[in-house]
CSV table of C-alpha atoms and ligand atoms in Angstrom, one decimal:
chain,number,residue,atom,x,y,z
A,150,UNK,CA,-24.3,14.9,3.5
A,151,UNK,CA,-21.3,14.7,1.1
A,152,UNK,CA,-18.2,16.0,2.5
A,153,UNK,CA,-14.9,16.7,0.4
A,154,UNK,CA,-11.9,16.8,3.4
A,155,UNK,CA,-9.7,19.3,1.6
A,156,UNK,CA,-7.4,19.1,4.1
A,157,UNK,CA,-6.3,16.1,3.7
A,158,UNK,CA,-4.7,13.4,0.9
A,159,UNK,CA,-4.0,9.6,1.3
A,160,UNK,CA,-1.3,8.6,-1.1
A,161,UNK,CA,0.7,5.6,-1.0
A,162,UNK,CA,4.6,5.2,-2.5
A,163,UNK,CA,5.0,2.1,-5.3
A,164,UNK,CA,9.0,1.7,-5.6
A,165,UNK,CA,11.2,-0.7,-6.3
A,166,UNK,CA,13.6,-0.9,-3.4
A,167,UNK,CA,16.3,1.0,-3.3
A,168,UNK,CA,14.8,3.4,-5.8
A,169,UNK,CA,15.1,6.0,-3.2
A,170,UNK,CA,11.2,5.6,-0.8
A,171,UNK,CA,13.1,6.0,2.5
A,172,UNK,CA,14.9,9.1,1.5
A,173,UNK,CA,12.2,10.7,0.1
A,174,UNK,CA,9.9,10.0,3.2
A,175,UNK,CA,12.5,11.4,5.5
A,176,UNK,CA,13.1,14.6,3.3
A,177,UNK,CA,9.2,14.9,3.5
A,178,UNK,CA,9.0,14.8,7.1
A,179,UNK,CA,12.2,17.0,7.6
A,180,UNK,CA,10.9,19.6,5.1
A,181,UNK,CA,7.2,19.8,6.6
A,182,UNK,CA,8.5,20.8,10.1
A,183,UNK,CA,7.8,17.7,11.2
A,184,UNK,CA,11.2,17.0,13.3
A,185,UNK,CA,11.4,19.5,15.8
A,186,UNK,CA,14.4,20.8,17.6
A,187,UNK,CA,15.1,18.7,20.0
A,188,UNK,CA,13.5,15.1,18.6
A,189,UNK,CA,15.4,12.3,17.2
A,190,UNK,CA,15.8,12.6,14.1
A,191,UNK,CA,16.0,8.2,13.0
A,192,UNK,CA,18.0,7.7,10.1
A,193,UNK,CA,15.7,4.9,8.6
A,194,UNK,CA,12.2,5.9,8.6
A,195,UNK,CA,9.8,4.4,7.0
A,196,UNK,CA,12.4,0.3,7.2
A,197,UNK,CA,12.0,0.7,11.5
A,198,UNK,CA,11.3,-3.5,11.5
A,199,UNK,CA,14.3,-5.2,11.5
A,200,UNK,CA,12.6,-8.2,10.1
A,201,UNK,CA,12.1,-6.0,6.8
A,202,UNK,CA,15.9,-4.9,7.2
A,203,UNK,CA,16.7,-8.1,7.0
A,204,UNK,CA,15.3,-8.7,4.0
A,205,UNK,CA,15.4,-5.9,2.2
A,206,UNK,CA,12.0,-5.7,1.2
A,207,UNK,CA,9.0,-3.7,3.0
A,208,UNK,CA,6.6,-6.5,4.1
A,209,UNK,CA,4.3,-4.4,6.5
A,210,UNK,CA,2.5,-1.3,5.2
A,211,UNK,CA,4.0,1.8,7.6
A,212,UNK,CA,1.9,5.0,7.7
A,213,UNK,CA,3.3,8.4,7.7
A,214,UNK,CA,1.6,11.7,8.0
A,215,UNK,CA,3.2,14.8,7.1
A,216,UNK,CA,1.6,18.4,6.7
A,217,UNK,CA,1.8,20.7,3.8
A,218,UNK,CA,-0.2,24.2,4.0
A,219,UNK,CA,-2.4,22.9,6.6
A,220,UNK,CA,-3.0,19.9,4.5
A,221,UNK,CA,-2.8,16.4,5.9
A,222,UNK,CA,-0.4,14.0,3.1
A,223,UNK,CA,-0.7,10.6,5.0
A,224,UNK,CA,1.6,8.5,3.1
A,225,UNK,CA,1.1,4.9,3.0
A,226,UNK,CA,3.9,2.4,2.1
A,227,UNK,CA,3.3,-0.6,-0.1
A,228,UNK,CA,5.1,-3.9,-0.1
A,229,UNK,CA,7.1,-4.0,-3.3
A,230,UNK,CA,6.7,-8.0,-4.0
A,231,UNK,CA,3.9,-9.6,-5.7
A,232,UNK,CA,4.1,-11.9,-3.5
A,233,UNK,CA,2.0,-9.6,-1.1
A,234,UNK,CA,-0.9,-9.4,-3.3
A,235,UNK,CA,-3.9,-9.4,-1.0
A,236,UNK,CA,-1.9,-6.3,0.8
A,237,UNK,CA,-1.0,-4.7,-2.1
A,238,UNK,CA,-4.8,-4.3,-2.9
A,239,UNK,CA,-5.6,-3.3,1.1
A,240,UNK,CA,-3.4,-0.3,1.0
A,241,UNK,CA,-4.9,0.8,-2.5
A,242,UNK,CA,-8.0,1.1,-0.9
A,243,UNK,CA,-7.0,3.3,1.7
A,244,UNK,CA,-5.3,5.9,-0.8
A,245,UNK,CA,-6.9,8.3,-3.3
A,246,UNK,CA,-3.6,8.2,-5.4
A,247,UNK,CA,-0.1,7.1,-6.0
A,248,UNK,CA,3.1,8.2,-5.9
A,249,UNK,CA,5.4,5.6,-8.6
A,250,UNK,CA,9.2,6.5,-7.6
A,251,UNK,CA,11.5,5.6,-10.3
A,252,UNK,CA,15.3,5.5,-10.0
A,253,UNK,CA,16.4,7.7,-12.9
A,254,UNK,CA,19.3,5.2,-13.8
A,255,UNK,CA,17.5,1.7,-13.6
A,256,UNK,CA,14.2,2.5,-14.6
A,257,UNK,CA,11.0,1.1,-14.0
A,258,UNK,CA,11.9,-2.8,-12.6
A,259,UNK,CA,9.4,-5.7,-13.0
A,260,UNK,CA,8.6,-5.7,-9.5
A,261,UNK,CA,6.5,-2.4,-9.1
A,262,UNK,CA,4.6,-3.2,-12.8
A,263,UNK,CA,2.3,-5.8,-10.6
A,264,UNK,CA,1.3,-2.5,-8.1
A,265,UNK,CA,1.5,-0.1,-10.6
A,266,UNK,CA,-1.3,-2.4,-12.6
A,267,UNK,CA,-3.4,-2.7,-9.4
A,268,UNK,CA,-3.6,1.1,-9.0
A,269,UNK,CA,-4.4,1.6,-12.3
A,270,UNK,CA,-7.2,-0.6,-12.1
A,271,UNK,CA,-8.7,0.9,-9.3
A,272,UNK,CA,-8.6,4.1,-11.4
A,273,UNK,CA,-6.2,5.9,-8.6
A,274,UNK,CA,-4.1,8.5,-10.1
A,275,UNK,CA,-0.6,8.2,-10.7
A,276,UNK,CA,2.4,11.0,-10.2
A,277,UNK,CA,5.1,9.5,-11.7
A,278,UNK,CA,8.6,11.3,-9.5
A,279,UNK,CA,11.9,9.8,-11.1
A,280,UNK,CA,14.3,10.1,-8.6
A,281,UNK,CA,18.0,10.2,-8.4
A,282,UNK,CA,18.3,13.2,-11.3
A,283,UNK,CA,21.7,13.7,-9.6
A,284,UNK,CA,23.2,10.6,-10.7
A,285,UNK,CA,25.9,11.2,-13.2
A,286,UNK,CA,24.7,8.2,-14.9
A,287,UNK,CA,21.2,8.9,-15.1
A,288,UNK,CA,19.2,8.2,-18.5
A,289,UNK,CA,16.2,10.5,-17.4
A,290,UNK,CA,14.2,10.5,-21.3
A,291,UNK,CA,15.2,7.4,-21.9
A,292,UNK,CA,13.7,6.3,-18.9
A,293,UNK,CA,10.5,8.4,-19.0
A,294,UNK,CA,9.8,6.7,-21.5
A,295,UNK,CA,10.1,3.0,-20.0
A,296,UNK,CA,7.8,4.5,-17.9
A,297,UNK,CA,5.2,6.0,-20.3
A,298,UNK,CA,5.7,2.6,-22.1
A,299,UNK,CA,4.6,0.5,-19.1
A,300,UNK,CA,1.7,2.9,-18.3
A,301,UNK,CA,0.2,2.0,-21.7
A,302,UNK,CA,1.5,-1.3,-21.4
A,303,UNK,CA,-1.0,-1.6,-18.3
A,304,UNK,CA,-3.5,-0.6,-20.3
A,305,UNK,CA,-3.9,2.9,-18.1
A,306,UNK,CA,-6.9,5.3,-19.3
A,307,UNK,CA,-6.2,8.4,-21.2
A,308,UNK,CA,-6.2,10.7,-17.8
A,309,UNK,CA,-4.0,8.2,-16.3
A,310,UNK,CA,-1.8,8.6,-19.4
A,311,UNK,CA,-1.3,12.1,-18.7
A,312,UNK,CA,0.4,11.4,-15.1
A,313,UNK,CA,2.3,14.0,-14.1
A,314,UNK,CA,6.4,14.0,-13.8
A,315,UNK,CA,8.3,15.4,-11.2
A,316,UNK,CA,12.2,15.2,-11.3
A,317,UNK,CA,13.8,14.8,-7.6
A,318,UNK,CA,16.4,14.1,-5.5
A,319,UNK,CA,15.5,12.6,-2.8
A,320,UNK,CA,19.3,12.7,-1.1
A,321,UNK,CA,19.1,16.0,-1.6
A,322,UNK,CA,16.1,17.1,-1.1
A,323,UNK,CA,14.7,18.5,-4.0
A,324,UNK,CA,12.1,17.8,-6.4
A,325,UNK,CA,11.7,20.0,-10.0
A,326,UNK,CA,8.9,19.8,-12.3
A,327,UNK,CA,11.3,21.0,-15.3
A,328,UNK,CA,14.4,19.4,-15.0
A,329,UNK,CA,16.0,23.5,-16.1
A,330,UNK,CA,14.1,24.6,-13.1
A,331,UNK,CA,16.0,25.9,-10.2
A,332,UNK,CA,14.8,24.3,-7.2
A,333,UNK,CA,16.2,23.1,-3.5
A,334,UNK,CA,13.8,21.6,-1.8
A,335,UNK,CA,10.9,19.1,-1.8
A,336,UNK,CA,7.5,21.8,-2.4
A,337,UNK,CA,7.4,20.9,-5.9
A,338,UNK,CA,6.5,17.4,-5.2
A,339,UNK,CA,4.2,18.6,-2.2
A,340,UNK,CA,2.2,21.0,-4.5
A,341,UNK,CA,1.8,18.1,-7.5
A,342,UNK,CA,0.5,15.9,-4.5
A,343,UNK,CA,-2.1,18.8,-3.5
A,344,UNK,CA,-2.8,19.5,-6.8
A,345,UNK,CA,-3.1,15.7,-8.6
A,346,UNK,CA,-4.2,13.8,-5.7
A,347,UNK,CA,-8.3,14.3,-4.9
A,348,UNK,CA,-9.5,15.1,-1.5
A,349,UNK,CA,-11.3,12.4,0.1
A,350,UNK,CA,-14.9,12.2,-0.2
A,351,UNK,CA,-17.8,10.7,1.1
A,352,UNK,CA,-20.3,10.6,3.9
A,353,UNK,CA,-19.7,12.2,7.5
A,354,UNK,CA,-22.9,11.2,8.2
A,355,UNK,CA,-24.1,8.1,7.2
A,356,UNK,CA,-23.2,4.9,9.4
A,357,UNK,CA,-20.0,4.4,10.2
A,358,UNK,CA,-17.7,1.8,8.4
A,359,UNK,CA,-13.5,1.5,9.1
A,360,UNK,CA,-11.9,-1.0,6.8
A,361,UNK,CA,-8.4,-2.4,8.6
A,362,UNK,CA,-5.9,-2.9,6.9
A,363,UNK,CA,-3.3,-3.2,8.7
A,364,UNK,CA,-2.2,-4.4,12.6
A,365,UNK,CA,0.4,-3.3,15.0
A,366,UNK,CA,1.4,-3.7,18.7
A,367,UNK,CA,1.8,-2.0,21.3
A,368,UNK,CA,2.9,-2.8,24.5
A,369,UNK,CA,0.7,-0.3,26.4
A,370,UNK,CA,-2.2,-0.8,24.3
A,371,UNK,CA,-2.0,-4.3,22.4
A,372,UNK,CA,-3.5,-4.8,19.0
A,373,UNK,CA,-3.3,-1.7,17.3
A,374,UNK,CA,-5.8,-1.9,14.3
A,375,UNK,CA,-5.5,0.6,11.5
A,376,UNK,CA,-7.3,2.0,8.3
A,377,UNK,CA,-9.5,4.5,6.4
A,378,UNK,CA,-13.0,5.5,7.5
A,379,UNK,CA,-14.9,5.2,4.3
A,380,UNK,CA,-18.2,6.2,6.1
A,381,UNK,CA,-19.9,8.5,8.8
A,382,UNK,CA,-17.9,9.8,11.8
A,383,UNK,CA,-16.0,7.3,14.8
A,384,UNK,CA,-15.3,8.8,18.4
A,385,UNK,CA,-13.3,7.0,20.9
A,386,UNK,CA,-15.2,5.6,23.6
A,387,UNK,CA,-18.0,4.3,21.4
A,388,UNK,CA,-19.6,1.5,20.9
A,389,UNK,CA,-19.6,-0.1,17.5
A,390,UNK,CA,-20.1,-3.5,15.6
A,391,UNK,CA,-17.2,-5.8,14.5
A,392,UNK,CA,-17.7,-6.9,11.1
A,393,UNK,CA,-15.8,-10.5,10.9
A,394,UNK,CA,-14.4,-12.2,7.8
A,395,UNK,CA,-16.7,-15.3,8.5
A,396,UNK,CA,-19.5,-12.6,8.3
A,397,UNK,CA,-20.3,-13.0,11.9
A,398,UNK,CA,-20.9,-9.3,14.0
A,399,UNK,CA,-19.9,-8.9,17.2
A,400,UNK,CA,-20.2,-5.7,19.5
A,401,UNK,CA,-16.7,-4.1,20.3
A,402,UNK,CA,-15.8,-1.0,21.8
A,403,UNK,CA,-13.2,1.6,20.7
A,404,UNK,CA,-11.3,2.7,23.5
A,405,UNK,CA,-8.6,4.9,22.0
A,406,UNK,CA,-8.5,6.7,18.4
A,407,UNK,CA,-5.3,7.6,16.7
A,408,UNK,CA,-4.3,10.1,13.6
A,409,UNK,CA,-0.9,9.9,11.9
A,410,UNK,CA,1.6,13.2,12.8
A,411,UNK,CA,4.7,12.6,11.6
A,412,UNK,CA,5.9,9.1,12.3
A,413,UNK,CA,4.1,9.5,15.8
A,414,UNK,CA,0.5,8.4,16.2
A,415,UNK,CA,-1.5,11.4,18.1
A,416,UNK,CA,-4.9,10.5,20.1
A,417,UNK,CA,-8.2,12.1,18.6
A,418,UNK,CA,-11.7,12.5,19.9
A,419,UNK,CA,-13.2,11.6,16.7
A,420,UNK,CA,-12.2,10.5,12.9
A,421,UNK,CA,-14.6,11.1,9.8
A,422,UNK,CA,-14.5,10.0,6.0
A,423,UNK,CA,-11.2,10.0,4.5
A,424,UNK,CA,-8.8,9.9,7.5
A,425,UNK,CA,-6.3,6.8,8.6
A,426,UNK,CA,-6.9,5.8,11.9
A,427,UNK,CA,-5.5,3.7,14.7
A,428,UNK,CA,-7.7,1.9,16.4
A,429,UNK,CA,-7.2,0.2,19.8
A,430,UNK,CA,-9.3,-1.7,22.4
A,431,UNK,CA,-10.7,-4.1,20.2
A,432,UNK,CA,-8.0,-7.5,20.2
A,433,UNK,CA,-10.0,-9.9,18.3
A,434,UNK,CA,-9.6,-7.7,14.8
A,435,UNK,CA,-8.1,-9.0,12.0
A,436,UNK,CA,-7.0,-7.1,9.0
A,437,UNK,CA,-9.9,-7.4,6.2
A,438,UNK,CA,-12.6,-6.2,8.8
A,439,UNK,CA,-14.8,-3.0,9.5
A,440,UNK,CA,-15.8,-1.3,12.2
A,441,UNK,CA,-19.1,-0.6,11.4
A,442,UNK,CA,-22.2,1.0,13.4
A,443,UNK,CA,-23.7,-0.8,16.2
A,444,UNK,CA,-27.1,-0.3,14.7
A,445,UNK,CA,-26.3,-0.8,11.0
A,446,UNK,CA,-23.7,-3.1,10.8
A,447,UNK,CA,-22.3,-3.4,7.4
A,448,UNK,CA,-18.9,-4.8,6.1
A,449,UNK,CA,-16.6,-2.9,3.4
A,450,UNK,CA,-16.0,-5.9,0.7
A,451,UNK,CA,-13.5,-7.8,1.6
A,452,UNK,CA,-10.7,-8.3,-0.5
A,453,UNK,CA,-9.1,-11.7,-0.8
A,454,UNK,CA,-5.5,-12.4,-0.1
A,455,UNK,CA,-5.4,-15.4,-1.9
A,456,UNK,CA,-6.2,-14.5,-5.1
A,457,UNK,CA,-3.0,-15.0,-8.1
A,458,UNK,CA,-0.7,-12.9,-7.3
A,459,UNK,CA,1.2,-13.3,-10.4
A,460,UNK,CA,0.4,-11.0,-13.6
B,209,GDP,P1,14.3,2.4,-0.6
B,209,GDP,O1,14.8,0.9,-0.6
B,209,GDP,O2,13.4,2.6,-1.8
B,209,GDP,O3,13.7,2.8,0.7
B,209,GDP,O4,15.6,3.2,-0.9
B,209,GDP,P2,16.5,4.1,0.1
B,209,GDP,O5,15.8,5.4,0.4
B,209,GDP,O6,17.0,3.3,1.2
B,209,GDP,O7,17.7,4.5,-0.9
B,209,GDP,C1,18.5,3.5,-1.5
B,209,GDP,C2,19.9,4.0,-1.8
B,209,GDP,O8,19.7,5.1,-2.8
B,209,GDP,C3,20.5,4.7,-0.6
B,209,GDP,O9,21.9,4.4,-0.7
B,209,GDP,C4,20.2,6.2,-0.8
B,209,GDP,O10,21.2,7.0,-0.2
B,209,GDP,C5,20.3,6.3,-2.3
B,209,GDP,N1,19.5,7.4,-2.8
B,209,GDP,C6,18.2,7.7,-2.4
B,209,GDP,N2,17.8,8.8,-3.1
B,209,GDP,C7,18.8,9.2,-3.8
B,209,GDP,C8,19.0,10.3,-4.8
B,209,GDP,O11,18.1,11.1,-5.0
B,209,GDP,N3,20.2,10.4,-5.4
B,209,GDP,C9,21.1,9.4,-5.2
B,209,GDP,N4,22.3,9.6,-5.9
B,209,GDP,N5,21.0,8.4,-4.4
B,209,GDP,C10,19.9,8.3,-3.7
């Protein structure tokens, strides 16, 4: 049985750094409700590793959820180096399009061409959100169309071509879809996302299959293990089989299930095709693997990390 999850869209966010990802994430999460009255608000969202604020660069892919007229947005991060190839191409899968953030003044920089060109290939829509529109020294047309130019450069199809543009702020806080518009806050972005990005579809039924693709830790739980349900239905407490990269199958079972809210994880009772889950219980999973059904154990293709990274 084919199910389209309308409430819900898996995007991830290609930027060069400092083009303005951070920001935007936190004017998402502030704008959807998400920081209540009397929570924390953390200045640096999406950069909490210190190791990555260190070296300026996003090495681990950081999941966000935020929610937009009772639709689900889980935003996915992605490493902006090429030298994070095999990741680059993990967090594509688990996304049904992309968000390219472009600062208005520099324009598209070599670094995001190799993740833009992966995207494109795997056919994922592109919104294309030049940021920074407030900077006096902005050069928004001549940059849009640095951008178009790479696009075809990439060799993007003709739907691809037609991305659409939305002009934000991310400092403060608004996005526009005509830069005349009159606009402050962020709902023009969140609409194009609703709008542009497909629903996930698939299976709710068939066997199960959860491709990792990425790890955390936590001290209460250990290995965290997260990624997209492609297939059927998961429920904590289950049983299930543990596809391995060396192709052996174990059995493992899933003790605790997690969905994104906000930059919190909250504990579910059961996941279906299309949502990001954490997974816990199961310490011997590595990213690369699926979660698959005890019965009818079968792997999502693996992707290999040690392909060329260079293009
Ligand atoms: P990231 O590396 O892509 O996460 O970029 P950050 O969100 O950390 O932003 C980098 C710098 O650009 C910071 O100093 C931000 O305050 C600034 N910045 C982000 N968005 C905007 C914007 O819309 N306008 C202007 N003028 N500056 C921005």
């Amino acid at each position: 049985m084919i199910t389209k999850r309308d409430n819900i869209r898996n995007i991830a966010i290609i930027a060069h750094v400092d083009h303005g990802k951070t920001t935007l994430v936190d004017g998402m999460l502030r704008q959807s409700g998400i920081f209540r009255q009397n929570q924390k608000v953390e200045d640096r969202v999406m950069d909490s590793n210190d190791l990555e604020r260190e070296r300026g660069i996003t090495i681990l892919a950081k999941n966000t959820a935020v929610t937009y007229n009772g639709i689900k947005i889980n935003i996915i991060d992605t490493p902006g180096h090429a030298d994070f190839g095999g990741e680059v191409e993990r967090v594509l899968k688990m996304v049904d399009g992309v968000l390219l953030l472009v600062d208005a003044f520099e324009g598209p920089m070599p670094q995001t061409r190799f993740v833009l060109k992966k995207a494109l290939a795997l056919n994922l829509p592109a919104i294309v959100v030049i940021n920074k529109v407030d900077r006096q020294d902005a050069r928004i047309d001549q940059v849009l169309d640095e951008i178009l130019e790479l696009f075809i450069d990439l060799g993007a199809d003709d739907s691809q071509i037609e991305f659409p543009v939305v002009y934000a702020s991310a400092r403060e806080g608004f996005a526009k879809i005509n830069l005349k518009d009159e606009s402050n806050d962020l709902k023009p972005l969140f609409d194009t996302i609703v709008n542009y990005i497909p629903a996930p579809v698939g299976d709710s039924q068939a066997p199960v299959q959860v491709l990792i693709t990425t790890l955390d830790y936590d001290d209460y739980v250990g290995r965290v293990a997260i990624g997209r349900v492609f297939r059927g239905t998961i429920k904590a407490g289950d049983e299930y089989a543990l596809c391995k990269k060396d192709g052996s199958i174990s059995k493992v079972k899933v003790s605790n299930l997690f969905e994104f809210d906000g930059l919190k994880r909250e504990t579910a009772v059961s996941a279906s095709v299309g949502d990001i889950v954490a997974v816990t219980g199961i310490e011997d999973i590595e990213i690369g693997e699926t979660i698959a059904d005890v019965d009818n154990p079968e792997a999502v293709p693996y992707v290999s990390i040690d392909e060329p990274t260079l293009s």
